[in-house]
Short mmCIF file of C-alpha atoms in Angstrom, two decimals:
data_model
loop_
_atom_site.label_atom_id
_atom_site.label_comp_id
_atom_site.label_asym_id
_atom_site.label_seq_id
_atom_site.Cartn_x
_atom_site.Cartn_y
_atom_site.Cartn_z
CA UNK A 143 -168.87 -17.61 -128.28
CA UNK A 144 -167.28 -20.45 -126.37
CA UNK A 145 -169.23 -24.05 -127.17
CA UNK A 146 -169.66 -24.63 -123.19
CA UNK A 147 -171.37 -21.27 -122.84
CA UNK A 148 -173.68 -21.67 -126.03
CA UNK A 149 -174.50 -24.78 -125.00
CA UNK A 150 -175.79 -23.80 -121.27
CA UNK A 151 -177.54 -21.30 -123.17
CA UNK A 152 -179.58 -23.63 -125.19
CA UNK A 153 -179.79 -26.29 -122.85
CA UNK A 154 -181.71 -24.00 -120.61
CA UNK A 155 -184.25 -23.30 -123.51
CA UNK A 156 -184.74 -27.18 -124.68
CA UNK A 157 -185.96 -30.38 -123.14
CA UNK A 158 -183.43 -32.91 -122.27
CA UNK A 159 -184.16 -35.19 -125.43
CA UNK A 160 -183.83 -31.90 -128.02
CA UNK A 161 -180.39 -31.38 -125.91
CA UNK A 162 -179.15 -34.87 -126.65
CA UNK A 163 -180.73 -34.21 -131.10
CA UNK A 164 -178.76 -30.93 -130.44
CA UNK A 165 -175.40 -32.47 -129.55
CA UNK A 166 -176.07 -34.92 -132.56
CA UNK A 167 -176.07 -32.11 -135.15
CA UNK A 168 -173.18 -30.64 -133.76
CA UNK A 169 -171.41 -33.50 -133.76
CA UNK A 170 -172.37 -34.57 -137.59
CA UNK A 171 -172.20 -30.61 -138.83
CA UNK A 172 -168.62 -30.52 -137.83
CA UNK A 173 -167.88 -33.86 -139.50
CA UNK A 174 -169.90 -32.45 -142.45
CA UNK A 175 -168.15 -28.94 -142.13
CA UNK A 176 -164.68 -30.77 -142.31
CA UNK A 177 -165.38 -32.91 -145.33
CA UNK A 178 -166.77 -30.37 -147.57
CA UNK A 179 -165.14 -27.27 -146.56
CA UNK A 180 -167.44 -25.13 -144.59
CA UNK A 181 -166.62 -22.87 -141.41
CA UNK A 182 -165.91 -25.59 -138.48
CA UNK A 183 -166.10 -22.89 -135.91
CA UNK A 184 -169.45 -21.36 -137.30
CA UNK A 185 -170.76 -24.88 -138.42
CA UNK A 186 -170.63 -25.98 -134.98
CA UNK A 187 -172.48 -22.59 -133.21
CA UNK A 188 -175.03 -23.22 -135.56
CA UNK A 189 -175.85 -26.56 -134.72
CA UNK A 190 -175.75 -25.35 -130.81
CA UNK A 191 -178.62 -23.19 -131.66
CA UNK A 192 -180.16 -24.41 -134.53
CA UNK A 193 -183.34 -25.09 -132.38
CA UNK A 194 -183.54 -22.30 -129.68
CA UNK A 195 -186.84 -21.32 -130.47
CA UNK A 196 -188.23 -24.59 -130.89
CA UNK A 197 -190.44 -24.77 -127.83
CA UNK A 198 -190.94 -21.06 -127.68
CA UNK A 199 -194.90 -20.77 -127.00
CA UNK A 200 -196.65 -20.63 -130.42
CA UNK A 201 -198.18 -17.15 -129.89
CA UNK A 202 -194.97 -15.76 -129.23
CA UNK A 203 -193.32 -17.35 -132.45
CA UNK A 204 -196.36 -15.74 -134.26
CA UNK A 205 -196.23 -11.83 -132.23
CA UNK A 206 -192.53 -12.29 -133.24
CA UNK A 207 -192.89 -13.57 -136.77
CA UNK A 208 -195.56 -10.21 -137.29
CA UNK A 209 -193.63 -8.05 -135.45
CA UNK A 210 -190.52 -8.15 -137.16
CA UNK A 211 -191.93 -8.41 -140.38
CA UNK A 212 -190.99 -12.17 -141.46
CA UNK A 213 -192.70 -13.43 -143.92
CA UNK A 214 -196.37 -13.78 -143.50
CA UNK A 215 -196.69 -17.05 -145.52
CA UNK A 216 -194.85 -18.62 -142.41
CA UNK A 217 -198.08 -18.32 -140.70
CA UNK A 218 -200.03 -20.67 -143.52
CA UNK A 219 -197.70 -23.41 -142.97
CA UNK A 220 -196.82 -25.88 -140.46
CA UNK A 221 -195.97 -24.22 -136.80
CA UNK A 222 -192.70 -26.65 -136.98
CA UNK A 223 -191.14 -24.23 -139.57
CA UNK A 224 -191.68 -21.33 -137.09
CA UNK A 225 -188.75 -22.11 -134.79
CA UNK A 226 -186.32 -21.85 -137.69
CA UNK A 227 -186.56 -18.15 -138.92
CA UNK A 228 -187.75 -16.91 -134.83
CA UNK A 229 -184.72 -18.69 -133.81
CA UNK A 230 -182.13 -17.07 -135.40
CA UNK A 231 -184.04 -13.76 -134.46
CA UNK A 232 -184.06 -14.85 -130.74
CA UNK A 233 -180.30 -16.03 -130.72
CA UNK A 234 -179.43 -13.02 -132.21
CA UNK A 235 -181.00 -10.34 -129.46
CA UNK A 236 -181.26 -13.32 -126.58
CA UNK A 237 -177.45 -14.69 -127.56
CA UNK A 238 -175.51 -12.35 -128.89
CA UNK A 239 -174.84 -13.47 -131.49
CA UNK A 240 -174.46 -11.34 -134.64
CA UNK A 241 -172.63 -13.63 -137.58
CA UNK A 242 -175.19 -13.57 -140.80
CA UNK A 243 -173.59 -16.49 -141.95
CA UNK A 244 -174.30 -18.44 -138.55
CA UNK A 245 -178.21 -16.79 -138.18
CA UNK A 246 -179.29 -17.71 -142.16
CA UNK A 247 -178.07 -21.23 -141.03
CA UNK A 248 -180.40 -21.00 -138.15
CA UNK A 249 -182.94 -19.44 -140.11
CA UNK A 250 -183.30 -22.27 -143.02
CA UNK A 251 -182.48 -25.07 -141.05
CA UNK A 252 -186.23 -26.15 -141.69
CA UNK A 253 -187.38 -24.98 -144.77
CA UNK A 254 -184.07 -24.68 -147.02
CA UNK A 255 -183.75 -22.04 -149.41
CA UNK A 256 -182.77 -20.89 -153.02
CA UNK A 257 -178.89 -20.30 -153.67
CA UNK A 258 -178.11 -22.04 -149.93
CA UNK A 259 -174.78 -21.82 -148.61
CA UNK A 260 -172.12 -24.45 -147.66
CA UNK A 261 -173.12 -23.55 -144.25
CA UNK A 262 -176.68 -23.59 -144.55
CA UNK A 263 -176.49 -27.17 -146.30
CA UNK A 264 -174.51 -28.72 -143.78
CA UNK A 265 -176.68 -27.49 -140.91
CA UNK A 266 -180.05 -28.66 -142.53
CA UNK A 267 -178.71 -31.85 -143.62
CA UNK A 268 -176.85 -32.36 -140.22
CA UNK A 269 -180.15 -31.82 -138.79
CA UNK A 270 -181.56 -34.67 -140.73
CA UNK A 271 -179.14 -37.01 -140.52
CA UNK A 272 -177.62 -37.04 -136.95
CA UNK A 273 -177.05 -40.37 -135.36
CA UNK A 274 -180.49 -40.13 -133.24
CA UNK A 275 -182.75 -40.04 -136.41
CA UNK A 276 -184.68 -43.31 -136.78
CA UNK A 277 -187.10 -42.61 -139.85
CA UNK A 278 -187.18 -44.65 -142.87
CA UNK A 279 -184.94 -43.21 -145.65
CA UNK A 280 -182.34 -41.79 -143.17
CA UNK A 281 -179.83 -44.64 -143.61
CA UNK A 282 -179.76 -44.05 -147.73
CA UNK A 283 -179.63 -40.21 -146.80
CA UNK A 284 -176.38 -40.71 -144.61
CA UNK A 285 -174.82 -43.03 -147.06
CA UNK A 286 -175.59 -40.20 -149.43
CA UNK A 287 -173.84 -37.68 -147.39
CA UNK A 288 -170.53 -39.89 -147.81
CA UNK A 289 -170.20 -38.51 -150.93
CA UNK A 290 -172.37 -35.68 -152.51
CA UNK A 291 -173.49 -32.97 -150.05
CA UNK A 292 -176.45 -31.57 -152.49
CA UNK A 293 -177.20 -35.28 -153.56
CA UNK A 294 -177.90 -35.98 -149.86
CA UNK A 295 -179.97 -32.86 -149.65
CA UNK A 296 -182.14 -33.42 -152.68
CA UNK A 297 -182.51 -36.90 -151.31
CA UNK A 298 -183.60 -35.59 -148.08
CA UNK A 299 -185.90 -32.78 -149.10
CA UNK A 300 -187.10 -35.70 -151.84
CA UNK A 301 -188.36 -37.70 -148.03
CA UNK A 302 -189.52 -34.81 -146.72
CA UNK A 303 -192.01 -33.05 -149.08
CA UNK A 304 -193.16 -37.14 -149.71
CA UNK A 305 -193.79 -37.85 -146.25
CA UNK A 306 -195.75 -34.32 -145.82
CA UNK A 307 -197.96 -35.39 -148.94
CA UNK A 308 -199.03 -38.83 -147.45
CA UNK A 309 -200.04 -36.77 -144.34
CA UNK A 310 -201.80 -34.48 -145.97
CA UNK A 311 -199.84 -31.63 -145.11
CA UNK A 312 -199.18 -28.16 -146.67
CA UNK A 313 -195.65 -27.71 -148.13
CA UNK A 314 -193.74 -24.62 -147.48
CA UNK A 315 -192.84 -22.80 -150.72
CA UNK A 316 -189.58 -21.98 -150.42
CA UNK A 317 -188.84 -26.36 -149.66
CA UNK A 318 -190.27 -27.40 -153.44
CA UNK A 319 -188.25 -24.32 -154.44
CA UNK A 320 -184.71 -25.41 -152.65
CA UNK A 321 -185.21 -28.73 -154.10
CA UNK A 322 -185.78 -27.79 -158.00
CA UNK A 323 -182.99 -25.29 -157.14
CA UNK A 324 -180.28 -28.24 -155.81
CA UNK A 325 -181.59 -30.38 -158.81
CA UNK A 326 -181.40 -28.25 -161.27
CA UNK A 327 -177.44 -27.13 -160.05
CA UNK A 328 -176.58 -30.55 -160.02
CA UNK A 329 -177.25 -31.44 -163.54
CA UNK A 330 -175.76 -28.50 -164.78
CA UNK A 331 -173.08 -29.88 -162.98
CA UNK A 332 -173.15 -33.47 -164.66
CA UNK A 333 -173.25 -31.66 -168.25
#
């Protein structure tokens, strides 16, 4: 799909300030893509629709979620991690678009998941780290990303499932599990 059309496509599901996050991941997932070797091309269409779904009405992220048998933990968590998985769904039957590589990026943009690809990494951490983020942690995160993809990404999910605690908030699963996962692949790497 041509990045003009998948863009219209998206901007006509987002607000104007999730368009302008939107064009931020694309723009740091194809600088991403480029220095560690991922897809460009399918790097980039992921970003475009990495949040499609996001302001889908909640009861039709849940009917979805039930309907095509997701999985039901989804609906114990946080609605945030809803668009991920219903997103790739939608851009898949609403889009077109039919790569699996490009809809499991979609799909764990949010949550992360065991054994991720190169693809899926860059998309979640270009999610996290694109130039309109303003969180503290972020700067150390893109610094990070300079030179370790998976050390940027434990760093990152290392913010996240902190900042969730001191709120109080449930963690998804399959988050603590793509962080033990990253760790424990990168010291078998340093051994």
């Amino acid at each position: 799909m041509e990045r003009e059309k998948a863009l219209q496509l998206v901007k006509e599901q987002i607000t104007e300030h999730r368009y302008q996050h939107t064009l931020g991941v694309v723009e740091t997932s194809i600088w991403l893509a480029e220095k560690y070797g991922a897809d460009v091309k399918k790097a980039e269409l992921a970003a475009i629709f990495h949040d499609y779904a996001k302001f889908r009405p909640k009861e039709e992220m849940k009917e979805i979620i039930i309907r095509e048998k997701m999985p039901k933990d989804l609906l114990e968590y946080n609605e945030e991690l809803w668009h991920a998985p219903v997103g790739a769904y939608l851009v898949e039957k609403e889009a077109g678009v039919e790569d699996p590589e490009v809809l499991d990026a979609i799909r764990y943009h949010t949550s992360g998941r065991v054994n991720m690809t190169l693809l899926e990494k860059v998309i979640f951490l270009a999610d996290y780290i694109e130039p309109g983020r303003k969180f503290p942690g972020v700067e150390e995160v893109r610094e990070l990303a300079k030179q370790s993809l998976d050390k940027a990404l434990i760093k990152s999910l290392q913010n996240t499932i902190l900042f969730l605690m001191k709120k109080n908030q449930r963690i998804y699963p399959d988050t603590f599990h793509t962080y033990n996962d990253l760790l424990l692949k990168l010291e078998e790497s340093d051994t």
